[in-house]
PDB file of C-alpha atoms in Angstrom:
ATOM      1  CA  MET A  26     106.560  72.255  59.818  1.00 80.00           C
ATOM      2  CA  THR A  27     104.178  75.079  61.011  1.00 83.00           C
ATOM      3  CA  TYR A  28     103.126  77.742  58.706  1.00 85.00           C
ATOM      4  CA  LEU A  29     103.071  81.112  60.467  1.00 85.00           C
ATOM      5  CA  SER A  30     100.760  83.475  58.674  1.00 88.00           C
ATOM      6  CA  PRO A  31      99.691  86.911  60.151  1.00 90.00           C
ATOM      7  CA  LEU A  32      96.482  86.870  58.116  1.00 92.00           C
ATOM      8  CA  GLY A  33      95.789  83.265  59.244  1.00 93.00           C
ATOM      9  CA  TYR A  34      96.307  84.336  62.830  1.00 93.00           C
ATOM     10  CA  LEU A  35      93.973  87.218  62.674  1.00 94.00           C
ATOM     11  CA  LEU A  36      91.363  85.086  60.917  1.00 96.00           C
ATOM     12  CA  GLY A  37      91.655  82.565  63.609  1.00 96.00           C
ATOM     13  CA  LEU A  38      91.089  85.242  66.365  1.00 96.00           C
ATOM     14  CA  GLU A  39      87.984  86.411  64.454  1.00 97.00           C
ATOM     15  CA  GLY A  40      86.678  82.875  64.400  1.00 97.00           C
ATOM     16  CA  ALA A  41      87.442  82.325  68.174  1.00 96.00           C
ATOM     17  CA  ALA A  42      85.571  85.579  69.025  1.00 96.00           C
ATOM     18  CA  LEU A  43      82.594  84.526  67.047  1.00 97.00           C
ATOM     19  CA  LEU A  44      82.607  81.186  68.929  1.00 96.00           C
ATOM     20  CA  GLN A  45      83.066  82.754  72.247  1.00 93.00           C
ATOM     21  CA  ALA A  46      80.193  85.151  71.759  1.00 93.00           C
ATOM     22  CA  LEU A  47      77.915  82.212  70.641  1.00 92.00           C
ATOM     23  CA  ARG A  48      78.934  80.215  73.721  1.00 90.00           C
ATOM     24  CA  GLU A  49      78.387  83.002  76.160  1.00 89.00           C
ATOM     25  CA  GLY A  50      75.430  84.600  74.560  1.00 90.00           C
ATOM     26  CA  THR A  51      76.895  87.857  73.916  1.00 90.00           C
ATOM     27  CA  GLY A  52      77.135  87.959  70.177  1.00 90.00           C
ATOM     28  CA  ASP A  53      74.274  90.021  69.086  1.00 94.00           C
ATOM     29  CA  ARG A  54      73.659  90.831  65.349  1.00 96.00           C
ATOM     30  CA  ALA A  55      75.868  93.942  65.383  1.00 96.00           C
ATOM     31  CA  PHE A  56      78.746  91.984  66.846  1.00 96.00           C
ATOM     32  CA  VAL A  57      78.579  89.086  64.367  1.00 97.00           C
ATOM     33  CA  GLU A  58      78.073  91.395  61.287  1.00 97.00           C
ATOM     34  CA  ALA A  59      81.125  93.463  62.583  1.00 97.00           C
ATOM     35  CA  ARG A  60      83.199  90.424  62.683  1.00 97.00           C
ATOM     36  CA  ILE A  61      82.158  89.379  59.213  1.00 97.00           C
ATOM     37  CA  THR A  62      82.886  92.787  57.903  1.00 98.00           C
ATOM     38  CA  GLU A  63      86.298  92.903  59.658  1.00 97.00           C
ATOM     39  CA  ILE A  64      87.137  89.490  58.005  1.00 98.00           C
ATOM     40  CA  ARG A  65      86.379  90.793  54.635  1.00 98.00           C
ATOM     41  CA  THR A  66      88.491  93.690  55.226  1.00 96.00           C
ATOM     42  CA  LEU A  67      91.473  91.563  56.568  1.00 95.00           C
ATOM     43  CA  LEU A  68      91.233  89.433  53.351  1.00 96.00           C
ATOM     44  CA  ALA A  69      91.389  92.506  51.219  1.00 96.00           C
ATOM     45  CA  ASP A  70      94.167  94.235  53.101  1.00 92.00           C
ATOM     46  CA  PRO A  71      97.163  94.595  50.881  1.00 91.00           C
ATOM     47  CA  ALA A  72      99.697  94.729  53.797  1.00 85.00           C
ATOM     48  CA  LEU A  73      98.591  91.273  54.820  1.00 87.00           C
ATOM     49  CA  ALA A  74      98.493  89.967  51.310  1.00 86.00           C
ATOM     50  CA  ALA A  75     101.938  91.014  51.004  1.00 82.00           C
ATOM     51  CA  SER A  76     103.043  89.041  54.034  1.00 79.00           C
ATOM     52  CA  PRO A  77     102.170  85.472  53.052  1.00 75.00           C
ATOM     53  CA  GLY A  78     103.843  83.868  55.997  1.00 81.00           C
ATOM     54  CA  VAL A  79     106.774  81.458  56.543  1.00 80.00           C
ATOM     55  CA  GLU A  80     107.281  77.670  57.456  1.00 81.00           C
ATOM     56  CA  ALA A  81     108.780  77.184  60.829  1.00 80.00           C
ATOM     57  CA  THR A  82     110.339  74.202  62.584  1.00 80.00           C
ATOM     58  CA  PRO A  83     108.833  73.537  66.041  1.00 80.00           C
ATOM     59  CA  GLY A  84     111.357  72.982  68.858  1.00 78.00           C
ATOM     60  CA  GLY A  85     114.426  74.509  67.376  1.00 74.00           C
ATOM     61  CA  ILE A  86     114.885  77.101  70.167  1.00 78.00           C
ATOM     62  CA  SER A  87     115.898  75.951  73.715  1.00 81.00           C
ATOM     63  CA  THR A  88     114.594  77.301  77.014  1.00 85.00           C
ATOM     64  CA  ALA A  89     118.195  78.339  77.881  1.00 87.00           C
ATOM     65  CA  GLU A  90     118.338  80.471  74.682  1.00 84.00           C
ATOM     66  CA  VAL A  91     114.865  82.266  75.365  1.00 83.00           C
ATOM     67  CA  TYR A  92     115.621  82.946  78.950  1.00 88.00           C
ATOM     68  CA  ARG A  93     119.058  84.400  78.023  1.00 88.00           C
ATOM     69  CA  GLU A  94     117.254  86.969  75.902  1.00 84.00           C
ATOM     70  CA  TRP A  95     114.438  87.446  78.394  1.00 84.00           C
ATOM     71  CA  ALA A  96     116.619  87.965  81.430  1.00 90.00           C
ATOM     72  CA  PRO A  97     117.439  91.734  81.050  1.00 89.00           C
ATOM     73  CA  VAL A  98     113.645  92.587  80.451  1.00 88.00           C
ATOM     74  CA  TYR A  99     111.788  89.901  82.316  1.00 88.00           C
ATOM     75  CA  ASP A 100     111.010  92.268  85.204  1.00 86.00           C
ATOM     76  CA  GLU A 101     109.456  94.883  82.692  1.00 86.00           C
ATOM     77  CA  PRO A 102     105.632  95.168  82.683  1.00 85.00           C
ATOM     78  CA  ASN A 103     104.322  91.622  81.978  1.00 82.00           C
ATOM     79  CA  SER A 104     100.540  90.974  82.067  1.00 82.00           C
ATOM     80  CA  MET A 105     101.046  87.287  83.007  1.00 88.00           C
ATOM     81  CA  ILE A 106     102.960  88.212  86.046  1.00 91.00           C
ATOM     82  CA  GLU A 107     100.538  90.972  86.841  1.00 88.00           C
ATOM     83  CA  TYR A 108      97.570  88.444  86.799  1.00 88.00           C
ATOM     84  CA  GLU A 109      99.540  85.701  88.671  1.00 94.00           C
ATOM     85  CA  GLU A 110     101.373  87.366  91.537  1.00 94.00           C
ATOM     86  CA  PRO A 111      98.574  88.665  93.602  1.00 94.00           C
ATOM     87  CA  PHE A 112      96.888  85.253  93.722  1.00 95.00           C
ATOM     88  CA  VAL A 113     100.257  83.453  94.570  1.00 97.00           C
ATOM     89  CA  HIS A 114     101.130  85.953  97.270  1.00 97.00           C
ATOM     90  CA  ALA A 115      97.597  85.594  98.799  1.00 96.00           C
ATOM     91  CA  ILE A 116      98.329  81.922  99.315  1.00 97.00           C
ATOM     92  CA  LEU A 117     101.930  82.331 100.371  1.00 97.00           C
ATOM     93  CA  ASP A 118     101.125  85.093 102.879  1.00 97.00           C
ATOM     94  CA  ARG A 119      98.776  82.749 104.749  1.00 97.00           C
ATOM     95  CA  LEU A 120     101.459  79.989 105.303  1.00 97.00           C
ATOM     96  CA  PRO A 121     103.692  79.651 108.394  1.00 97.00           C
ATOM     97  CA  ILE A 122     107.194  81.111 108.245  1.00 98.00           C
ATOM     98  CA  GLY A 123     109.829  78.325 107.586  1.00 98.00           C
ATOM     99  CA  ASP A 124     112.204  77.008 104.954  1.00 98.00           C
ATOM    100  CA  ALA A 125     110.885  77.930 101.579  1.00 98.00           C
ATOM    101  CA  LEU A 126     111.949  77.143  97.920  1.00 98.00           C
ATOM    102  CA  ASP A 127     111.455  79.364  94.913  1.00 98.00           C
ATOM    103  CA  ALA A 128     111.703  76.573  92.137  1.00 98.00           C
ATOM    104  CA  ALA A 129     112.579  77.809  88.696  1.00 97.00           C
ATOM    105  CA  CYS A 130     113.016  81.135  90.481  1.00 97.00           C
ATOM    106  CA  GLY A 131     113.971  83.324  87.495  1.00 95.00           C
ATOM    107  CA  THR A 132     114.855  86.775  88.503  1.00 95.00           C
ATOM    108  CA  GLY A 133     113.798  85.910  92.199  1.00 97.00           C
ATOM    109  CA  ARG A 134     110.532  87.848  92.448  1.00 95.00           C
ATOM    110  CA  HIS A 135     108.849  85.321  94.610  1.00 97.00           C
ATOM    111  CA  ALA A 136     112.099  84.563  96.466  1.00 98.00           C
ATOM    112  CA  ALA A 137     112.382  88.153  97.339  1.00 97.00           C
ATOM    113  CA  HIS A 138     108.809  88.241  98.568  1.00 97.00           C
ATOM    114  CA  LEU A 139     109.244  85.069 100.770  1.00 98.00           C
ATOM    115  CA  ALA A 140     112.410  86.614 102.205  1.00 97.00           C
ATOM    116  CA  GLU A 141     110.543  89.866 103.133  1.00 97.00           C
ATOM    117  CA  ARG A 142     108.002  87.718 105.051  1.00 96.00           C
ATOM    118  CA  GLY A 143     110.754  86.179 106.986  1.00 97.00           C
ATOM    119  CA  HIS A 144     111.193  82.663 105.434  1.00 98.00           C
ATOM    120  CA  ARG A 145     114.725  81.157 105.005  1.00 98.00           C
ATOM    121  CA  VAL A 146     114.765  81.126 101.227  1.00 98.00           C
ATOM    122  CA  VAL A 147     116.544  78.925  98.660  1.00 98.00           C
ATOM    123  CA  GLY A 148     116.119  79.372  94.955  1.00 98.00           C
ATOM    124  CA  VAL A 149     116.832  76.954  91.969  1.00 98.00           C
ATOM    125  CA  ASP A 150     116.974  77.685  88.340  1.00 97.00           C
ATOM    126  CA  ALA A 151     118.755  76.496  85.103  1.00 96.00           C
ATOM    127  CA  SER A 152     119.416  79.937  83.707  1.00 96.00           C
ATOM    128  CA  PRO A 153     122.626  81.561  84.926  1.00 96.00           C
ATOM    129  CA  GLU A 154     121.452  84.982  83.488  1.00 96.00           C
ATOM    130  CA  MET A 155     118.239  84.827  85.450  1.00 96.00           C
ATOM    131  CA  LEU A 156     120.008  83.636  88.674  1.00 97.00           C
ATOM    132  CA  ALA A 157     122.362  86.627  88.453  1.00 96.00           C
ATOM    133  CA  ILE A 158     119.384  88.989  88.721  1.00 96.00           C
ATOM    134  CA  ALA A 159     117.735  86.876  91.482  1.00 97.00           C
ATOM    135  CA  GLU A 160     120.944  87.095  93.569  1.00 96.00           C
ATOM    136  CA  ARG A 161     120.809  90.909  93.531  1.00 95.00           C
ATOM    137  CA  LYS A 162     117.049  91.025  94.135  1.00 94.00           C
ATOM    138  CA  ALA A 163     117.209  88.729  97.170  1.00 95.00           C
ATOM    139  CA  PRO A 164     120.677  88.855  98.585  1.00 94.00           C
ATOM    140  CA  GLY A 165     119.645  86.952 101.738  1.00 93.00           C
ATOM    141  CA  ALA A 166     118.598  83.822  99.824  1.00 97.00           C
ATOM    142  CA  THR A 167     120.738  80.919  98.718  1.00 97.00           C
ATOM    143  CA  PHE A 168     120.633  80.125  95.050  1.00 98.00           C
ATOM    144  CA  HIS A 169     121.633  76.909  93.023  1.00 98.00           C
ATOM    145  CA  ARG A 170     121.916  76.519  89.253  1.00 97.00           C
ATOM    146  CA  ALA A 171     120.052  73.265  88.600  1.00 97.00           C
ATOM    147  CA  GLU A 172     117.084  71.590  86.818  1.00 97.00           C
ATOM    148  CA  LEU A 173     113.970  70.981  88.713  1.00 97.00           C
ATOM    149  CA  THR A 174     114.210  67.189  88.316  1.00 96.00           C
ATOM    150  CA  SER A 175     117.526  67.158  90.232  1.00 97.00           C
ATOM    151  CA  MET A 176     117.702  69.804  92.852  1.00 98.00           C
ATOM    152  CA  PRO A 177     120.779  69.948  95.177  1.00 97.00           C
ATOM    153  CA  LEU A 178     118.668  70.008  98.336  1.00 98.00           C
ATOM    154  CA  PRO A 179     118.332  67.387 101.199  1.00 98.00           C
ATOM    155  CA  ASP A 180     115.378  65.259 101.638  1.00 98.00           C
ATOM    156  CA  ARG A 181     112.539  66.731 103.734  1.00 98.00           C
ATOM    157  CA  SER A 182     114.386  70.040 104.166  1.00 98.00           C
ATOM    158  CA  LEU A 183     111.590  72.523 103.236  1.00 98.00           C
ATOM    159  CA  ASP A 184     108.249  73.502 104.551  1.00 98.00           C
ATOM    160  CA  LEU A 185     107.064  75.364 101.364  1.00 98.00           C
ATOM    161  CA  ALA A 186     107.938  75.462  97.573  1.00 98.00           C
ATOM    162  CA  VAL A 187     106.532  77.765  95.000  1.00 98.00           C
ATOM    163  CA  CYS A 188     107.006  77.184  91.309  1.00 98.00           C
ATOM    164  CA  ALA A 189     105.756  79.996  89.013  1.00 97.00           C
ATOM    165  CA  LEU A 190     105.009  79.889  85.297  1.00 96.00           C
ATOM    166  CA  ALA A 191     107.902  77.285  84.612  1.00 96.00           C
ATOM    167  CA  LEU A 192     106.317  73.966  84.331  1.00 97.00           C
ATOM    168  CA  CYS A 193     105.161  74.594  80.789  1.00 95.00           C
ATOM    169  CA  HIS A 194     108.765  74.251  79.731  1.00 94.00           C
ATOM    170  CA  LEU A 195     109.027  70.717  80.984  1.00 96.00           C
ATOM    171  CA  PRO A 196     107.967  67.639  78.885  1.00 95.00           C
ATOM    172  CA  ASP A 197     107.183  65.430  81.948  1.00 97.00           C
ATOM    173  CA  LEU A 198     105.485  66.576  85.309  1.00 98.00           C
ATOM    174  CA  VAL A 199     105.994  63.245  86.928  1.00 98.00           C
ATOM    175  CA  PRO A 200     109.647  63.526  87.954  1.00 98.00           C
ATOM    176  CA  VAL A 201     109.170  67.203  88.952  1.00 98.00           C
ATOM    177  CA  PHE A 202     106.485  66.334  91.381  1.00 98.00           C
ATOM    178  CA  ALA A 203     108.511  63.444  92.723  1.00 98.00           C
ATOM    179  CA  GLU A 204     111.395  65.817  93.456  1.00 98.00           C
ATOM    180  CA  PHE A 205     109.008  68.275  95.175  1.00 98.00           C
ATOM    181  CA  ALA A 206     107.753  65.411  97.293  1.00 98.00           C
ATOM    182  CA  ARG A 207     111.286  64.484  98.158  1.00 98.00           C
ATOM    183  CA  VAL A 208     112.455  67.917  99.432  1.00 98.00           C
ATOM    184  CA  LEU A 209     109.249  68.924 101.185  1.00 98.00           C
ATOM    185  CA  ARG A 210     108.546  67.766 104.745  1.00 98.00           C
ATOM    186  CA  PRO A 211     105.259  65.976 105.513  1.00 97.00           C
ATOM    187  CA  GLY A 212     102.505  68.528 105.524  1.00 97.00           C
ATOM    188  CA  GLY A 213     104.682  70.905 103.334  1.00 98.00           C
ATOM    189  CA  HIS A 214     102.841  73.172 100.846  1.00 98.00           C
ATOM    190  CA  LEU A 215     103.444  73.457  97.060  1.00 98.00           C
ATOM    191  CA  VAL A 216     102.125  76.471  95.201  1.00 98.00           C
ATOM    192  CA  ILE A 217     102.301  76.355  91.439  1.00 98.00           C
ATOM    193  CA  SER A 218     101.206  78.772  88.704  1.00 98.00           C
ATOM    194  CA  ASP A 219     101.342  77.865  84.874  1.00 97.00           C
ATOM    195  CA  PRO A 220      99.858  79.273  81.648  1.00 95.00           C
ATOM    196  CA  HIS A 221      96.342  77.826  81.152  1.00 96.00           C
ATOM    197  CA  VAL A 222      95.881  75.494  78.258  1.00 95.00           C
ATOM    198  CA  ALA A 223      92.988  77.577  77.002  1.00 94.00           C
ATOM    199  CA  LEU A 224      95.363  80.514  76.536  1.00 92.00           C
ATOM    200  CA  SER A 225      97.718  78.460  74.324  1.00 91.00           C
ATOM    201  CA  TYR A 226      95.184  78.194  71.521  1.00 92.00           C
ATOM    202  CA  LEU A 227      94.967  81.959  71.304  1.00 92.00           C
ATOM    203  CA  ARG A 228      98.289  83.658  72.094  1.00 86.00           C
ATOM    204  CA  PRO A 229     100.968  84.281  69.454  1.00 81.00           C
ATOM    205  CA  THR A 230     103.718  81.826  68.572  1.00 76.00           C
ATOM    206  CA  LEU A 231     107.157  82.582  69.837  1.00 69.00           C
ATOM    207  CA  ALA A 232     109.536  82.099  66.829  1.00 69.00           C
ATOM    208  CA  ARG A 233     113.134  82.956  65.962  1.00 68.00           C
ATOM    209  CA  ALA A 234     115.136  82.996  62.716  1.00 61.00           C
ATOM    210  CA  PRO A 235     117.057  81.000  61.889  1.00 65.00           C
ATOM    211  CA  GLY A 236     117.089  77.831  63.887  1.00 63.00           C
ATOM    212  CA  PRO A 237     119.741  75.143  63.983  1.00 63.00           C
ATOM    213  CA  ASP A 238     118.573  73.803  60.578  1.00 67.00           C
ATOM    214  CA  GLY A 239     118.632  77.337  59.044  1.00 70.00           C
ATOM    215  CA  ARG A 240     115.002  77.690  59.047  1.00 73.00           C
ATOM    216  CA  PRO A 241     112.846  79.767  61.370  1.00 77.00           C
ATOM    217  CA  SER A 242     112.185  77.849  64.618  1.00 80.00           C
ATOM    218  CA  ILE A 243     109.354  77.830  67.232  1.00 81.00           C
ATOM    219  CA  PHE A 244     109.827  77.617  70.919  1.00 82.00           C
ATOM    220  CA  THR A 245     108.260  74.551  72.301  1.00 85.00           C
ATOM    221  CA  GLU A 246     105.910  74.775  75.455  1.00 89.00           C
ATOM    222  CA  TYR A 247     103.727  72.131  77.018  1.00 93.00           C
ATOM    223  CA  HIS A 248     100.278  73.230  77.678  1.00 91.00           C
ATOM    224  CA  ARG A 249      98.302  70.756  79.700  1.00 94.00           C
ATOM    225  CA  PRO A 250      94.863  69.968  80.765  1.00 96.00           C
ATOM    226  CA  LEU A 251      94.311  70.182  84.472  1.00 97.00           C
ATOM    227  CA  SER A 252      94.086  66.369  84.714  1.00 97.00           C
ATOM    228  CA  GLU A 253      97.818  66.019  83.907  1.00 98.00           C
ATOM    229  CA  PHE A 254      98.691  67.964  87.101  1.00 98.00           C
ATOM    230  CA  LEU A 255      96.621  65.784  89.172  1.00 98.00           C
ATOM    231  CA  ALA A 256      97.979  62.562  87.467  1.00 98.00           C
ATOM    232  CA  ALA A 257     101.461  63.638  88.527  1.00 98.00           C
ATOM    233  CA  ALA A 258     100.700  65.273  91.938  1.00 98.00           C
ATOM    234  CA  LEU A 259      98.269  62.738  93.630  1.00 98.00           C
ATOM    235  CA  PRO A 260     100.497  59.606  93.205  1.00 97.00           C
ATOM    236  CA  ALA A 261     103.503  61.591  94.606  1.00 98.00           C
ATOM    237  CA  GLY A 262     101.515  62.149  97.774  1.00 98.00           C
ATOM    238  CA  PHE A 263     100.112  65.594  97.350  1.00 98.00           C
ATOM    239  CA  GLN A 264      96.566  66.632  98.236  1.00 98.00           C
ATOM    240  CA  VAL A 265      94.674  69.506  96.571  1.00 98.00           C
ATOM    241  CA  ARG A 266      94.064  72.359  98.853  1.00 97.00           C
ATOM    242  CA  HIS A 267      92.963  74.882  96.198  1.00 97.00           C
ATOM    243  CA  CYS A 268      92.729  75.339  92.416  1.00 97.00           C
ATOM    244  CA  ALA A 269      91.819  78.628  90.644  1.00 96.00           C
ATOM    245  CA  GLU A 270      91.651  79.250  86.839  1.00 96.00           C
ATOM    246  CA  LEU A 271      92.248  83.006  86.365  1.00 92.00           C
ATOM    247  CA  PRO A 272      90.356  84.796  83.590  1.00 84.00           C
ATOM    248  CA  ARG A 273      91.954  87.477  81.534  1.00 71.00           C
ATOM    249  CA  THR A 274      89.733  90.525  82.130  1.00 58.00           C
ATOM    250  CA  ASN A 275      91.531  92.954  79.785  1.00 53.00           C
ATOM    251  CA  PRO A 276      92.564  92.091  76.212  1.00 47.00           C
ATOM    252  CA  PRO A 277      96.310  92.212  75.223  1.00 47.00           C
ATOM    253  CA  ALA A 278      95.309  95.028  72.821  1.00 43.00           C
ATOM    254  CA  SER A 279      94.696  97.322  75.717  1.00 41.00           C
ATOM    255  CA  ALA A 280      98.305  97.920  76.156  1.00 42.00           C
ATOM    256  CA  LEU A 281      98.844  98.712  72.469  1.00 40.00           C
ATOM    257  CA  ALA A 282      96.351 101.450  71.983  1.00 44.00           C
ATOM    258  CA  GLY A 283      97.630 103.877  69.422  1.00 45.00           C
ATOM    259  CA  VAL A 284     100.582 101.704  68.385  1.00 44.00           C
ATOM    260  CA  PRO A 285     100.811 101.612  64.523  1.00 47.00           C
ATOM    261  CA  ARG A 286      99.856  98.274  62.870  1.00 53.00           C
ATOM    262  CA  VAL A 287     102.959  96.188  62.412  1.00 53.00           C
ATOM    263  CA  ILE A 288     103.416  93.129  60.204  1.00 51.00           C
ATOM    264  CA  PRO A 289     106.290  90.991  61.422  1.00 50.00           C
ATOM    265  CA  ALA A 290     109.273  91.137  59.232  1.00 52.00           C
ATOM    266  CA  PRO A 291     109.840  87.998  56.956  1.00 48.00           C
ATOM    267  CA  ASP A 292     113.318  87.459  58.506  1.00 49.00           C
ATOM    268  CA  VAL A 293     111.872  87.296  61.875  1.00 47.00           C
ATOM    269  CA  PRO A 294     108.734  85.344  61.547  1.00 46.00           C
ATOM    270  CA  GLN A 295     106.563  86.090  64.483  1.00 56.00           C
ATOM    271  CA  VAL A 296     102.941  85.941  64.889  1.00 74.00           C
ATOM    272  CA  SER A 297     103.261  88.676  67.411  1.00 77.00           C
ATOM    273  CA  TRP A 298     101.171  90.560  70.098  1.00 79.00           C
ATOM    274  CA  GLU A 299     101.282  93.663  67.726  1.00 78.00           C
ATOM    275  CA  LEU A 300      98.961  92.022  65.238  1.00 85.00           C
ATOM    276  CA  ILE A 301      96.157  91.979  67.972  1.00 86.00           C
ATOM    277  CA  ASP A 302      95.815  95.785  67.618  1.00 86.00           C
ATOM    278  CA  TRP A 303      94.444  95.186  64.016  1.00 90.00           C
ATOM    279  CA  ILE A 304      91.215  93.664  65.667  1.00 94.00           C
ATOM    280  CA  PRO A 305      90.862  94.997  69.251  1.00 92.00           C
ATOM    281  CA  GLU A 306      87.068  94.122  69.625  1.00 94.00           C
ATOM    282  CA  ALA A 307      87.473  90.568  68.376  1.00 95.00           C
ATOM    283  CA  ALA A 308      90.735  90.043  70.443  1.00 93.00           C
ATOM    284  CA  LYS A 309      88.820  91.232  73.613  1.00 91.00           C
ATOM    285  CA  ALA A 310      86.083  88.646  72.945  1.00 93.00           C
ATOM    286  CA  ALA A 311      88.515  85.845  71.840  1.00 94.00           C
ATOM    287  CA  PHE A 312      90.820  86.217  74.980  1.00 91.00           C
ATOM    288  CA  HIS A 313      88.020  85.968  77.433  1.00 89.00           C
ATOM    289  CA  VAL A 314      89.396  82.558  78.458  1.00 91.00           C
ATOM    290  CA  PRO A 315      91.222  81.384  81.501  1.00 93.00           C
ATOM    291  CA  THR A 316      94.951  82.744  81.465  1.00 92.00           C
ATOM    292  CA  ILE A 317      96.613  81.094  84.400  1.00 95.00           C
ATOM    293  CA  VAL A 318      95.942  78.157  86.525  1.00 97.00           C
ATOM    294  CA  ILE A 319      96.929  78.361  90.275  1.00 97.00           C
ATOM    295  CA  TRP A 320      97.413  75.184  92.327  1.00 98.00           C
ATOM    296  CA  HIS A 321      97.832  74.861  95.959  1.00 98.00           C
ATOM    297  CA  PHE A 322      98.887  71.310  97.116  1.00 98.00           C
ATOM    298  CA  GLN A 323      99.949  69.913 100.489  1.00 98.00           C
ATOM    299  CA  LEU A 324     102.115  66.869 100.977  1.00 98.00           C
ATOM    300  CA  GLY A 325     100.517  64.152 102.958  1.00 94.00           C
ATOM    301  CA  GLY A 326     101.782  62.900 106.289  1.00 76.00           C
ATOM    302  CA  GLU A 327     102.070  64.872 109.498  1.00 53.00           C
ATOM    303  CA  ARG A 328     100.248  68.177 109.446  1.00 39.00           C
ATOM    304  CA  SER A 329     101.519  70.093 112.392  1.00 37.00           C
ATOM    305  CA  ASP A 330     101.147  73.468 110.653  1.00 40.00           C
ATOM    306  CA  SER A 331      97.922  72.944 108.469  1.00 39.00           C
ATOM    307  CA  MET A 332      95.688  75.698 107.600  1.00 39.00           C
ATOM    308  CA  PRO A 333      92.154  76.314 106.135  1.00 38.00           C
ATOM    309  CA  GLY A 334      91.866  75.554 102.358  1.00 42.00           C
ATOM    310  CA  GLY A 335      93.569  77.992  99.890  1.00 41.00           C
TER     311      GLY A 335
END
């Protein structure tokens, strides 16, 4: 069981803000005393005291359920996509035109970009709701409903694959990288983005009520150190061309300015983004961590279309 407490989450962010300031040398006396005062205020707040939290079961929400809900709103303003997309496109735009895969394509945002660049595009995703949107967004592409570990694509049929913000949903990277190595031609490029492990310690927990057991349930994600990507990619024959850890330069609270303070309802137990507006200065300091990791790999072998590093 995981105990979801709005007060506990806010106190955790205050502690993270203090530790970040100590590490970076930015925590002067005024900042530290402001955090201590804010912690005392949070502990005395009657609204937080009246919301003691709930126990939730990890792993009771499937990826399919979550993306069924997200599909209609996925293309709305999304800070993760806003950070990730320019960096991924900068890599993709330097690669030769060829046969390209958008793996776990979602609503087809990268598929559409690749098609506009002149690639022959195929997309793969397990969510029919997301694929329906992708087909409208990139009508010239071919889409398949399938898992990343078993894609209905011929061996050595692709020059390029991109997989964006999706590997965090898979428990094991090894079979995924093996599948990428199977479908790419020698010298083919693989561009991956994923939520950074550092962010996972700070962002709210996605929960729903009830889960299969009647209790509130938490969506499971797999946040990995960078070494796990290398442990899966290198034995599959991939070489690292570039790796970037993108920092979060703006706090999530910036998008919530003026929003009334909200405590998640007990029947929908969510330690939610709205809570961050309670402590914007602490949130800004705490969230000064890498948000997304970007990888550019190249499959070993013949490299007739090689390029300068990432």
